[in-house]
mmCIF file of C-alpha atoms and ligand atoms in Angstrom:
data_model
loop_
_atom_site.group_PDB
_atom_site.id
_atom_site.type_symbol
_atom_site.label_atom_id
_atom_site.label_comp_id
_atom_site.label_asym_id
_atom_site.label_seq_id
_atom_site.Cartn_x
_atom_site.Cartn_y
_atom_site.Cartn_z
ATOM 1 C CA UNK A 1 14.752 -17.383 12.589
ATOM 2 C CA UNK A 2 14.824 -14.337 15.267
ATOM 3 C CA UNK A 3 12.160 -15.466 17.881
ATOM 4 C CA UNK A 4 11.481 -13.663 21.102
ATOM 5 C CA UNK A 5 10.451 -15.848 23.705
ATOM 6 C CA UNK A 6 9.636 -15.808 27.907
ATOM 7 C CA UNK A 7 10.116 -18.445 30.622
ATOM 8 C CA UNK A 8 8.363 -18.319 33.859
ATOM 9 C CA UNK A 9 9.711 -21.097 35.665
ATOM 10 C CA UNK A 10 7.227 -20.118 38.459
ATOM 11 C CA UNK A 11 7.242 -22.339 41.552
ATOM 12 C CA UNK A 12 8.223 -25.488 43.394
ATOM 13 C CA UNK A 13 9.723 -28.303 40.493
ATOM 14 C CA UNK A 14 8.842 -25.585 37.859
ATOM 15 C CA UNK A 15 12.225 -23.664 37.936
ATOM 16 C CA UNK A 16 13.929 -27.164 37.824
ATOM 17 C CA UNK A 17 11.987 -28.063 34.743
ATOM 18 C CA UNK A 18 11.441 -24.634 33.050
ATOM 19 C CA UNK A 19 15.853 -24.744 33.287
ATOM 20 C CA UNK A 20 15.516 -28.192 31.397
ATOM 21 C CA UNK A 21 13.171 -26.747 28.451
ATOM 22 C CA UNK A 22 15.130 -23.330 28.056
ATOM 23 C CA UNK A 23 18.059 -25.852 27.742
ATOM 24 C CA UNK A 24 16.594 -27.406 24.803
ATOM 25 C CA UNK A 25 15.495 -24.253 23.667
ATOM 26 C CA UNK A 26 19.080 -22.841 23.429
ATOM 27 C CA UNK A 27 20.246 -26.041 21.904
ATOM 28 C CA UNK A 28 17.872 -26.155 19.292
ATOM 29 C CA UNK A 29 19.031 -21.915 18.699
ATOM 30 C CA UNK A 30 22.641 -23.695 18.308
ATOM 31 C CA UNK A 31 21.949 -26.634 16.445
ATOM 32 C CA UNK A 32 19.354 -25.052 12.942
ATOM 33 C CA UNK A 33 21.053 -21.940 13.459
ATOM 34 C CA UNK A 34 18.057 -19.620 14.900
ATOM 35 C CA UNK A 35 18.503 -17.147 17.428
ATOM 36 C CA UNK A 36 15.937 -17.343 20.323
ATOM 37 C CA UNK A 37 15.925 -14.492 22.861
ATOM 38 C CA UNK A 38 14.708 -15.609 26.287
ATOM 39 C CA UNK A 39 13.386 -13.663 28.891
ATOM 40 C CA UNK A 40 12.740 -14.990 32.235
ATOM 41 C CA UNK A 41 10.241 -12.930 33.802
ATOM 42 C CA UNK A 42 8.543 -14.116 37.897
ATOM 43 C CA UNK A 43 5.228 -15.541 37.906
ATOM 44 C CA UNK A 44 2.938 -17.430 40.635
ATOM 45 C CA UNK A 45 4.153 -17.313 44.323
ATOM 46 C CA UNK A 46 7.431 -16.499 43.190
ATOM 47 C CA UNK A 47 6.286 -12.930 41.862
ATOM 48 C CA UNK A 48 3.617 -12.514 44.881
ATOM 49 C CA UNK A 49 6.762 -12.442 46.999
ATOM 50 C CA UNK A 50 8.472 -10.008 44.801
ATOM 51 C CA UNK A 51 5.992 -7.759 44.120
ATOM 52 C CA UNK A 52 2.459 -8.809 45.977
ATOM 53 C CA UNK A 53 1.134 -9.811 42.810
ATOM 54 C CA UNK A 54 0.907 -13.505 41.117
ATOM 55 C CA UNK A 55 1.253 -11.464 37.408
ATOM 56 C CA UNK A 56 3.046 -8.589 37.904
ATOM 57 C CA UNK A 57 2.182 -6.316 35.066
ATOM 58 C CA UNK A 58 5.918 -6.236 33.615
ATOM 59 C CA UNK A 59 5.428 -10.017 33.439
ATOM 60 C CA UNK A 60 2.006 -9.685 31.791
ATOM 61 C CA UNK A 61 3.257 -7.535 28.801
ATOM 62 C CA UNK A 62 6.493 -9.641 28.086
ATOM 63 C CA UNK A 63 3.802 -12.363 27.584
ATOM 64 C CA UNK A 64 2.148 -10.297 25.198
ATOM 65 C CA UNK A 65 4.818 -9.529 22.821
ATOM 66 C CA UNK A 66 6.364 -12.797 22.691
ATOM 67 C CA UNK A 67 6.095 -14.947 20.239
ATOM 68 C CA UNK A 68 5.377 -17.388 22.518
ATOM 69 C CA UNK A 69 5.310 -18.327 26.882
ATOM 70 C CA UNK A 70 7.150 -21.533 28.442
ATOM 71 C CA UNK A 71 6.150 -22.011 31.935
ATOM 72 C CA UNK A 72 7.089 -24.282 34.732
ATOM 73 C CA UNK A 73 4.682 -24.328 37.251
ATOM 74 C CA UNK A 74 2.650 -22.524 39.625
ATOM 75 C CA UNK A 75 1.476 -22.818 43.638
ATOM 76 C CA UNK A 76 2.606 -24.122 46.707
ATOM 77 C CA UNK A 77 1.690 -24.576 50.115
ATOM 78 C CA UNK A 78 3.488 -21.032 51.328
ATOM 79 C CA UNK A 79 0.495 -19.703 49.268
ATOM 80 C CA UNK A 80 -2.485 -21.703 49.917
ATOM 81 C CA UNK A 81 -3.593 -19.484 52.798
ATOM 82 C CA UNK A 82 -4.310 -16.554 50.445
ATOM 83 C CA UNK A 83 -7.660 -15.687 48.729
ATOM 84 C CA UNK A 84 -8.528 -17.523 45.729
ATOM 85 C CA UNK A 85 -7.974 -14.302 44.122
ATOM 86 C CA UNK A 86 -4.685 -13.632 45.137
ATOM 87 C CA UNK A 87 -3.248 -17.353 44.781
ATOM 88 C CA UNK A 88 -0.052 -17.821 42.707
ATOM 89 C CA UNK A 89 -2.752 -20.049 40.342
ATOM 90 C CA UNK A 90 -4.832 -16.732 39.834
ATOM 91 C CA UNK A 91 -1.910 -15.600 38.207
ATOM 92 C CA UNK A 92 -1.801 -18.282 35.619
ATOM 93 C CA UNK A 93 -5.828 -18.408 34.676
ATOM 94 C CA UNK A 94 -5.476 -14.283 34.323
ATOM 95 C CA UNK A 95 -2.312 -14.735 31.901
ATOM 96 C CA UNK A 96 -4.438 -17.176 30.038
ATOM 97 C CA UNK A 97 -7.716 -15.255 30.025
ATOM 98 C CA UNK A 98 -5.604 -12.005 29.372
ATOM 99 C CA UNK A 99 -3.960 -13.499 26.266
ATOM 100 C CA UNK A 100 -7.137 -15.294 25.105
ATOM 101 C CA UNK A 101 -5.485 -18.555 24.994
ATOM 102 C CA UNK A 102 -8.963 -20.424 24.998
ATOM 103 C CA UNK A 103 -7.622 -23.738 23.512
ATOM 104 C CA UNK A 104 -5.661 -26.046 25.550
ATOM 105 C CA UNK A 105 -4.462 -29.122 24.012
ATOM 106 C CA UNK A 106 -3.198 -31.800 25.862
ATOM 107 C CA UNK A 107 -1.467 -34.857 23.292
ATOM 108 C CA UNK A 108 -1.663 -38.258 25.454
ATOM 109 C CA UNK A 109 0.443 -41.114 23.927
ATOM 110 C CA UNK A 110 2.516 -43.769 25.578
ATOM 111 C CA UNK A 111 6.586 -43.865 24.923
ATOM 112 C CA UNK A 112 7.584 -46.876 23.283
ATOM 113 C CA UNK A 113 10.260 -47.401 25.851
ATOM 114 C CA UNK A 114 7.997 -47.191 28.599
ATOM 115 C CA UNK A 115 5.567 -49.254 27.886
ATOM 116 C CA UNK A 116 6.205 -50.940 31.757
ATOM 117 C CA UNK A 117 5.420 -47.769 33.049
ATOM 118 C CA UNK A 118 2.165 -47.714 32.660
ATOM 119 C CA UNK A 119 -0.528 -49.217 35.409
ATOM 120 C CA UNK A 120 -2.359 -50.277 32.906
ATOM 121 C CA UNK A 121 -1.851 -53.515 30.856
ATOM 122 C CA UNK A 122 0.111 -53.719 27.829
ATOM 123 C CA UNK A 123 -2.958 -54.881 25.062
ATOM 124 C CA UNK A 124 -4.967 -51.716 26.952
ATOM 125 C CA UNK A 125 -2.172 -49.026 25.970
ATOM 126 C CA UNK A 126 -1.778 -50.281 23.013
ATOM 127 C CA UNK A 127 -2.202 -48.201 20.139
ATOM 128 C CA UNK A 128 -3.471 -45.095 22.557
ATOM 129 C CA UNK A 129 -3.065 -41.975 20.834
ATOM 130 C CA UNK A 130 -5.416 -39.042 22.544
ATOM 131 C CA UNK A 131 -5.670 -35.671 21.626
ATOM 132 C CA UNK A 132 -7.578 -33.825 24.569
ATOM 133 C CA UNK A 133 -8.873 -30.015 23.418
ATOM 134 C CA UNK A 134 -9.827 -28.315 26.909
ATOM 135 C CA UNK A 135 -11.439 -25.448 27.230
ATOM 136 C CA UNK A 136 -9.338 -22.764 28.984
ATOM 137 C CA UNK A 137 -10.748 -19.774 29.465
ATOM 138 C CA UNK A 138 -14.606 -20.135 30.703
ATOM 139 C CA UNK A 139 -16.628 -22.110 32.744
ATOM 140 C CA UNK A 140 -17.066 -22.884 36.553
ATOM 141 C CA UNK A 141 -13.099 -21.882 36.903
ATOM 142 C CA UNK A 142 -13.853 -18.279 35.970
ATOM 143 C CA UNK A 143 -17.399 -17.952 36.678
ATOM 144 C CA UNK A 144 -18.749 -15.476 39.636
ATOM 145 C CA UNK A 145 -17.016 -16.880 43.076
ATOM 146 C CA UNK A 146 -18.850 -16.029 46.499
ATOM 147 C CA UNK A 147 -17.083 -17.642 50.081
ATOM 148 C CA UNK A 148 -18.228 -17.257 53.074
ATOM 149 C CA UNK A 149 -17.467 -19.728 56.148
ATOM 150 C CA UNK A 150 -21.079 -21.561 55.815
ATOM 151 C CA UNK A 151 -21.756 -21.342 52.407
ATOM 152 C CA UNK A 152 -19.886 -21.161 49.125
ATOM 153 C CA UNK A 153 -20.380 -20.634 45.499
ATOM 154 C CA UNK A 154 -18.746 -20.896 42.224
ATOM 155 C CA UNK A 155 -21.034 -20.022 39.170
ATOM 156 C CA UNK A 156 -20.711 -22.115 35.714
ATOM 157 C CA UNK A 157 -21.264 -20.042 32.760
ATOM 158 C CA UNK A 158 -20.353 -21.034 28.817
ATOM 159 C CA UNK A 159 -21.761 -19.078 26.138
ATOM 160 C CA UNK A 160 -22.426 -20.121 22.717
ATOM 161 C CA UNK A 161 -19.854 -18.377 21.180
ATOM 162 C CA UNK A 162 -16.862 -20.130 23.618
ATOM 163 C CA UNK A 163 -17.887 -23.433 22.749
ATOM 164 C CA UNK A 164 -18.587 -23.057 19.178
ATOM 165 C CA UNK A 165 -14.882 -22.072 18.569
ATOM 166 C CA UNK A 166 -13.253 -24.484 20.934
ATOM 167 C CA UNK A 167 -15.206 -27.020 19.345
ATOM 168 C CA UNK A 168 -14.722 -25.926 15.656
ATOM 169 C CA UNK A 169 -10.905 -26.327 16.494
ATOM 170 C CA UNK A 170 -11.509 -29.332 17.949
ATOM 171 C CA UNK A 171 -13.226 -30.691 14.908
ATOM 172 C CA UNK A 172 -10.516 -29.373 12.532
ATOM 173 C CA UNK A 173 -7.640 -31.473 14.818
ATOM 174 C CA UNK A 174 -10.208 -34.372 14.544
ATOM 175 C CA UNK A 175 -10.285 -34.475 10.270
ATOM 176 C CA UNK A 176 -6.411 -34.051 11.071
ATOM 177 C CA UNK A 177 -6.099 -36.856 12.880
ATOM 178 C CA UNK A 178 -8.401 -40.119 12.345
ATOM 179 C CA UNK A 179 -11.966 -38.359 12.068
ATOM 180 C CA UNK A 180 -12.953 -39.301 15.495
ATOM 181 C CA UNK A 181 -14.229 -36.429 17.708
ATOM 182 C CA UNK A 182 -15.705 -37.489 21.380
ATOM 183 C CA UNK A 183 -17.503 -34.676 23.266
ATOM 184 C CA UNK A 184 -17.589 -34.494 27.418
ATOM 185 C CA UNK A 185 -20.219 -33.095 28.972
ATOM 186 C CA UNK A 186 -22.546 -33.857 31.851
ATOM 187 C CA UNK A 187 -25.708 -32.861 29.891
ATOM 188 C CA UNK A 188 -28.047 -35.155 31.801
ATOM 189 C CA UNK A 189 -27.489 -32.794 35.341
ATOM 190 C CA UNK A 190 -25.939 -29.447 34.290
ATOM 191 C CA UNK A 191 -27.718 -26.866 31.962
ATOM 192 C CA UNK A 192 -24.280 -25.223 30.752
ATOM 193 C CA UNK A 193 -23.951 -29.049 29.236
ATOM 194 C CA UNK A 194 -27.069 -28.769 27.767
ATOM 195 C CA UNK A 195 -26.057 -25.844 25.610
ATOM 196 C CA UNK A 196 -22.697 -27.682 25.303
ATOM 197 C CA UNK A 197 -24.073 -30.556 23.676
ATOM 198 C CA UNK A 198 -26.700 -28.539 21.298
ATOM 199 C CA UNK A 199 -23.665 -26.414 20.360
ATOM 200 C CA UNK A 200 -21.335 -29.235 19.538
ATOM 201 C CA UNK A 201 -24.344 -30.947 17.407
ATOM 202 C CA UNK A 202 -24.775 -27.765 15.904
ATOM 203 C CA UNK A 203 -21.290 -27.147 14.834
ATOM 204 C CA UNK A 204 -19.824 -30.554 13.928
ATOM 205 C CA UNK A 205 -22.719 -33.067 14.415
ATOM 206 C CA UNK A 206 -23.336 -33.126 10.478
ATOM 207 C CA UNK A 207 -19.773 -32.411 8.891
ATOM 208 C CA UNK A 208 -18.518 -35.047 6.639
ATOM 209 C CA UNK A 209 -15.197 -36.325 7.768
ATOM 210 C CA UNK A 210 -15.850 -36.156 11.495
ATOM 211 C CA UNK A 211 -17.328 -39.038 13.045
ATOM 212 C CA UNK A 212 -18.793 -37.438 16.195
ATOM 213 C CA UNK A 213 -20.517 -38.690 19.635
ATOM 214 C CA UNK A 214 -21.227 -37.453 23.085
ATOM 215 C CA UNK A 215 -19.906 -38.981 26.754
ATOM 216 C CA UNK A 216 -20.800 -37.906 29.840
ATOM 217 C CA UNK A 217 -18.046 -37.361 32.229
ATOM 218 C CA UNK A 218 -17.985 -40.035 34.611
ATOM 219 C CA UNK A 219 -18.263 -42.846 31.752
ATOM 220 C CA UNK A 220 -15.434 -40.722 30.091
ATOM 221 C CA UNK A 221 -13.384 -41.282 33.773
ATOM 222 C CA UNK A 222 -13.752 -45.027 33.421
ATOM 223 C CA UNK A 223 -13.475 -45.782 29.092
ATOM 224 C CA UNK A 224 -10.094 -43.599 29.745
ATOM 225 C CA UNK A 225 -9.170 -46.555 31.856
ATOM 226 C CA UNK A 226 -10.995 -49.826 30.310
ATOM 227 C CA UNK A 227 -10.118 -48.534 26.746
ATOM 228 C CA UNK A 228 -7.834 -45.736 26.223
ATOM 229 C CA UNK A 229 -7.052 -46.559 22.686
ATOM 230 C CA UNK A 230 -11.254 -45.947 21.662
ATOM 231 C CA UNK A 231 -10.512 -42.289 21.729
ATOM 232 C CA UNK A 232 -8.732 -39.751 18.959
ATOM 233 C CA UNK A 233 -9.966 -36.101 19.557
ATOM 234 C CA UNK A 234 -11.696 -35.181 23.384
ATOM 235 C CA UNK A 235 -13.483 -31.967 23.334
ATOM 236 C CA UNK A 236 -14.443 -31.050 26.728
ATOM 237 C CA UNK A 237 -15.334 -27.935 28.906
ATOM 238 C CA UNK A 238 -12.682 -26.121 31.341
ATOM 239 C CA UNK A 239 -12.582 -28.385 34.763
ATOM 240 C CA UNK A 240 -13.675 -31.756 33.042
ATOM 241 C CA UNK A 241 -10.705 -31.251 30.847
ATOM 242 C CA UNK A 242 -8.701 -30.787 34.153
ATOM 243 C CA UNK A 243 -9.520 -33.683 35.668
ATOM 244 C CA UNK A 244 -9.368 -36.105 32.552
ATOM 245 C CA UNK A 245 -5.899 -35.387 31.851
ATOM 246 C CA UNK A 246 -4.530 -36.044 34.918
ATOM 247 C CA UNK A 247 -6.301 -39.320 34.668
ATOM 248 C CA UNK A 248 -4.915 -39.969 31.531
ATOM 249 C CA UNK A 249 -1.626 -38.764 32.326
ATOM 250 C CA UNK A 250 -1.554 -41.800 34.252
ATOM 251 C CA UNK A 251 -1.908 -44.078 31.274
ATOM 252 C CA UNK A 252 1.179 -42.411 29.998
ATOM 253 C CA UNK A 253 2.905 -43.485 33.385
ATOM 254 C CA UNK A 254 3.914 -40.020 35.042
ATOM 255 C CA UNK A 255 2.293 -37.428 35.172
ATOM 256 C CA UNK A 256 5.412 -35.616 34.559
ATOM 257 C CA UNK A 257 5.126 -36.873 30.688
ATOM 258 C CA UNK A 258 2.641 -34.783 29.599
ATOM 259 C CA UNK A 259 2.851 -31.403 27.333
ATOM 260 C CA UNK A 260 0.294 -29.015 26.726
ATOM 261 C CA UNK A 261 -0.267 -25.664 24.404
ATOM 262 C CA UNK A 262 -2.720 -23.134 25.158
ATOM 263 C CA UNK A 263 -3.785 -21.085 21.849
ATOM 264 C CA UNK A 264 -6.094 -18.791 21.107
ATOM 265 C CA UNK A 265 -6.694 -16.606 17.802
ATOM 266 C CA UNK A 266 -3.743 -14.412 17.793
ATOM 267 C CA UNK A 267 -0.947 -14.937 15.737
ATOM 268 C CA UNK A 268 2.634 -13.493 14.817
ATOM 269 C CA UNK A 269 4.723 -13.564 11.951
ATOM 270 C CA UNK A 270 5.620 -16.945 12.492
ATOM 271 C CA UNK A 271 2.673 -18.918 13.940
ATOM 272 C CA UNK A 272 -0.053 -18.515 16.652
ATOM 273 C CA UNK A 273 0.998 -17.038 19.721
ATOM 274 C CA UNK A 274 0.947 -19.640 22.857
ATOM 275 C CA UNK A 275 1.204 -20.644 26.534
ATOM 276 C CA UNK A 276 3.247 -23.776 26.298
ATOM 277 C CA UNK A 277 3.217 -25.553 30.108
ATOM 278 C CA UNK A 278 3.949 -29.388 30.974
ATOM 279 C CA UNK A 279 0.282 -30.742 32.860
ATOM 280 C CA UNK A 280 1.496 -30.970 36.053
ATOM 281 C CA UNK A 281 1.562 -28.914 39.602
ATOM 282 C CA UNK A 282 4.506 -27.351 41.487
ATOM 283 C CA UNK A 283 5.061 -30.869 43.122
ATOM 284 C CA UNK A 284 6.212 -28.950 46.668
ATOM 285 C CA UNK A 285 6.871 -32.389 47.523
ATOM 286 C CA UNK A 286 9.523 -32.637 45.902
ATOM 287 C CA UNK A 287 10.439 -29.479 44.997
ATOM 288 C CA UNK A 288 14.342 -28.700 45.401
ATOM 289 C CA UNK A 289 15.348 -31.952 45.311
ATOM 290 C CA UNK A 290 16.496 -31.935 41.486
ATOM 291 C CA UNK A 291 14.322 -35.432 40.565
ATOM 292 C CA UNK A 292 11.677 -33.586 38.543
ATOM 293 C CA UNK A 293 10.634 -35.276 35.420
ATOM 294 C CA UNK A 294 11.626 -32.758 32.644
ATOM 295 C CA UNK A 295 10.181 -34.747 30.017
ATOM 296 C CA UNK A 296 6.354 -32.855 30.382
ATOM 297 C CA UNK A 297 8.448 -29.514 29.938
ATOM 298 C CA UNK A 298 10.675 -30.627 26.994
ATOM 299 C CA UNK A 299 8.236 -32.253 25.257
ATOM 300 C CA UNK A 300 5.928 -28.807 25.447
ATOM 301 C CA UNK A 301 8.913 -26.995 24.129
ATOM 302 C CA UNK A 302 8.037 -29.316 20.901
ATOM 303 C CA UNK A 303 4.892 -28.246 21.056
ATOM 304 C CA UNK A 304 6.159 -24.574 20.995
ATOM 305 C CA UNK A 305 8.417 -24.930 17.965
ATOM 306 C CA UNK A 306 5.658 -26.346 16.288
ATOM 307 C CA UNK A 307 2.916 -24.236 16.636
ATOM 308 C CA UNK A 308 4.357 -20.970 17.600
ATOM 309 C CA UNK A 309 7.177 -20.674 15.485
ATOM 310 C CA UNK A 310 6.436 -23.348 12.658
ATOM 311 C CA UNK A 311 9.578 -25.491 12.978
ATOM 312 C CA UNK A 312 8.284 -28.654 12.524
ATOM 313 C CA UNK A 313 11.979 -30.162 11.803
ATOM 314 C CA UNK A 314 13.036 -28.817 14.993
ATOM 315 C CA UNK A 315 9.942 -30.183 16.889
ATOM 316 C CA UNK A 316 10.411 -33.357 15.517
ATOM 317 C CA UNK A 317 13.951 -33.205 16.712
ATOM 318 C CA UNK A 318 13.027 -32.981 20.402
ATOM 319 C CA UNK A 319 10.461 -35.349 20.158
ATOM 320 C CA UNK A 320 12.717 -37.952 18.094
ATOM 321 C CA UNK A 321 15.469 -37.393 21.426
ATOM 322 C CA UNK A 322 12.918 -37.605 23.974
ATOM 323 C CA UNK A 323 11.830 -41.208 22.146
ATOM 324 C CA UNK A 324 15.762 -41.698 22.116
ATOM 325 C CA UNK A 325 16.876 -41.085 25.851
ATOM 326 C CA UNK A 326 14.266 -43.191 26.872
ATOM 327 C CA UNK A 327 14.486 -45.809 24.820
ATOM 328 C CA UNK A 328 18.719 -46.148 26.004
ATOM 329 C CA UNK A 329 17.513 -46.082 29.684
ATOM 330 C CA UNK A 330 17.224 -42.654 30.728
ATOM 331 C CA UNK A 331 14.539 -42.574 33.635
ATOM 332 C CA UNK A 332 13.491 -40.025 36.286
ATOM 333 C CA UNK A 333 12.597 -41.351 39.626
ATOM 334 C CA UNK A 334 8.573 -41.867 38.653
ATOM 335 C CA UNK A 335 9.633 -43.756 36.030
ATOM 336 C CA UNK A 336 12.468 -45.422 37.041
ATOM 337 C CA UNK A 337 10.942 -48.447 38.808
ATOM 338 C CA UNK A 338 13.870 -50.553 39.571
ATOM 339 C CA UNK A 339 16.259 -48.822 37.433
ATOM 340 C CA UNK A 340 18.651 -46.321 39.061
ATOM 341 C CA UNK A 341 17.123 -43.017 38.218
ATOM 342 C CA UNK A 342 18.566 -39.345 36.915
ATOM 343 C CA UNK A 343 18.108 -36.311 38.804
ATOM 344 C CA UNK A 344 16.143 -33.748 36.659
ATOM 345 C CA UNK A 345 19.610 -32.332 34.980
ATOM 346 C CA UNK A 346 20.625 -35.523 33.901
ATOM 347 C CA UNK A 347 17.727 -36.880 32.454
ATOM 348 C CA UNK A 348 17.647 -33.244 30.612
ATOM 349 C CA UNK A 349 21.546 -33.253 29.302
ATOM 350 C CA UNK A 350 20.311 -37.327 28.115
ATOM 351 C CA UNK A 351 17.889 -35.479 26.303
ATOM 352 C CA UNK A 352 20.516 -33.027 24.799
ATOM 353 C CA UNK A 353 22.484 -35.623 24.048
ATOM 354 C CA UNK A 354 20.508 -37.611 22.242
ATOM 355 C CA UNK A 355 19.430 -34.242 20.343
ATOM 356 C CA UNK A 356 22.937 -33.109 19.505
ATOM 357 C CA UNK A 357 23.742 -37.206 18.744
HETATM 358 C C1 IPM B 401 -3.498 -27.364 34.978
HETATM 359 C C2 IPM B 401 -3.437 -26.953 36.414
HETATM 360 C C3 IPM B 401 -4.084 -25.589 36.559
HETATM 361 C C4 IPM B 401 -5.532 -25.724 36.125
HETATM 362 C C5 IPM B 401 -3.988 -24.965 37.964
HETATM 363 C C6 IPM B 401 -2.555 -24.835 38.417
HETATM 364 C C7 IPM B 401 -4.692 -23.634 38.031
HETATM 365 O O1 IPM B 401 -4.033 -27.915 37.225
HETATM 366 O O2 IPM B 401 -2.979 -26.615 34.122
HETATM 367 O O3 IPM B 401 -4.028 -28.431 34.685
HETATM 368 O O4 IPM B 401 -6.385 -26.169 36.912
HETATM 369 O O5 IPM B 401 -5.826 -25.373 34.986
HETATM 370 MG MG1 MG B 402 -4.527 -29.698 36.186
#
């Protein structure tokens, strides 16, 4: 298959790990015989100090005619001084607005081989398989902003329409999966939950195969915790979705584990066209140090094979050698515990190992 493709390794640990998934990429290219072109194209603080702007319009319209977007990460404390509109972040919630990428999903499972990882006891991981569907591209994150020095503002607005298709995606994942579909909200303060929750009701609260019910947010935050392994399918609006999967992130045991794919309705010859991004920051803690967890980026580079460009054997691949480096050893520093750990280009050429192997 000819695929055109763009990395935006971004800022802080997101070069290191973007490097890591374009790695994969090429070995895949290699190994089933495709031919992947990658462009790398500057995004976040990286392209505001190229060009003034977080998404440079060259960078926007490679993004467009791809068939699909791996990213690193974005922000960093060089930036944080800036505007809210002019933040390397800014950059990454117009590139997903722009390219109506609406649907995030956000897989949380726990590796077999690292199991010890997790702060959570074994019998509570066990069997925890979470699909979280977040709402991208609405809500209080692009709602009206006002700032002023004594008084702020940032304006929550959903409209029928944007829930109705997140959560008729949602639903379809959920008959996919084991029929279980739990919608977040906060419908007992916030009126935009209100219309949330009628929506949901409306769209999947009779359908056959999908067993549905509603949690508000802060019992969400603590069953994530008590019992992971109660959920299948999470449907939840924009910043609850952000905050959730960080939380559960942790039940994986890093936080550099988890993938994500952003999707919207658009498609291309060979699947849908998508943002594909591991869940976590720019880490400028650690940043430059080459002891990033790749895993989160490689592991979204599955998710790109799979639903951009419909290579299912190839996904499968990756996620078979991510299961494989891990289980012979292969740790990162956040998930080494008292193992020596890899810097980021090890654990990544373990990874292509165990691919090639
Ligand atoms: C994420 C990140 C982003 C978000 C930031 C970098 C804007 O936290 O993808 O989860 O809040 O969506
Ligand atoms: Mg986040």
């Amino acid at each position: 298959m000819k695929a055109q493709l763009v990395a935006l390794p971004g800022d802080g640990i997101g070069p290191e790990v973007a490097a890591a998934g374009v790695a994969v990429l090429n070995a895949v290219a290699n190994q089933f015989g495709h031919d992947f072109e990658i462009n790398e194209h500057p995004m976040g603080g990286a392209a505001i100090d190229a060009t003034g702007d977080p998404l440079p319009a060259t960078t926007l319209s490679a993004c467009r005619e791809a068939d699909a977007v791996l990213l690193g990460a974005v922000g960093g404390p060089a930036w944080a001084d800036r505007p809210l509109g002019q933040r390397p972040e800014n950059g990454l919630l117009r590139l997903r607005s722009a390219l109506g990428l609406y649907a995030n999903l956000r897989p949380v499972s726990v590796y077999a081989a690292l199991r010890d990882a997790s702060p959570l006891r074994p019998e509570r991981i066990e069997g925890v398989d979470i699909l979280v569907v977040r709402e991208l591209t609405g809500g209080i994150y692009f709602g009206d902003k006002r700032e002023g020095t004594d008084e702020a503002e940032d304006v929550c607005r959903y409209t029928r329409t944007e829930i109705e298709r997140i959560v008729r995606l949602a639903a379809e994942l959920a008959r996919s999966r084991r029929g279980h579909l739990t919608s977040v909200d906060k419908a007992n303060v916030l009126a935009t939950s209100r219309l949330w929750r009628a929506t949901v009701d409306a769209v999947a609260g009779s359908l056959e195969d999908v067993t549905l019910e509603h949690l508000l947010v802060d019992a969400t935050a603590m069953h994530l915790i008590n019992a992971p392994a109660r959920f299948d399918v999470i449907v939840t609006e924009n910043l609850f979705g952000d905050i959730l999967t960080d939380e559960a992130a942790t039940i994986a045991g890093s936080l550099g584990l988890l993938p994500s794919a952003s999707l919207g309705d658009a498609r291309h010859e060979h699947g849908l066209r998508g943002l594909y991004e591991p869940i976590h920051g720019s880490a400028p803690d650690i940043a430059g140090q080459g002891i990033a967890n790749p895993v989160g980026t490689i592991a979204s580079v599955a998710m790109l094979l799979r639903h951009s460009l419909a290579l299912e054997t190839e996904a499968a691949a990756v996620e078979a050698a991510l299961e494989r480096a891990l289980a012979a050893g292969a740790r990162t520093a956040d998930i080494a515990g008292d193992r020596p750990a890899l810097s980021t280009s090890d654990m990544a050429d373990a990874i292509l190992s165990a691919l090639a192997g």
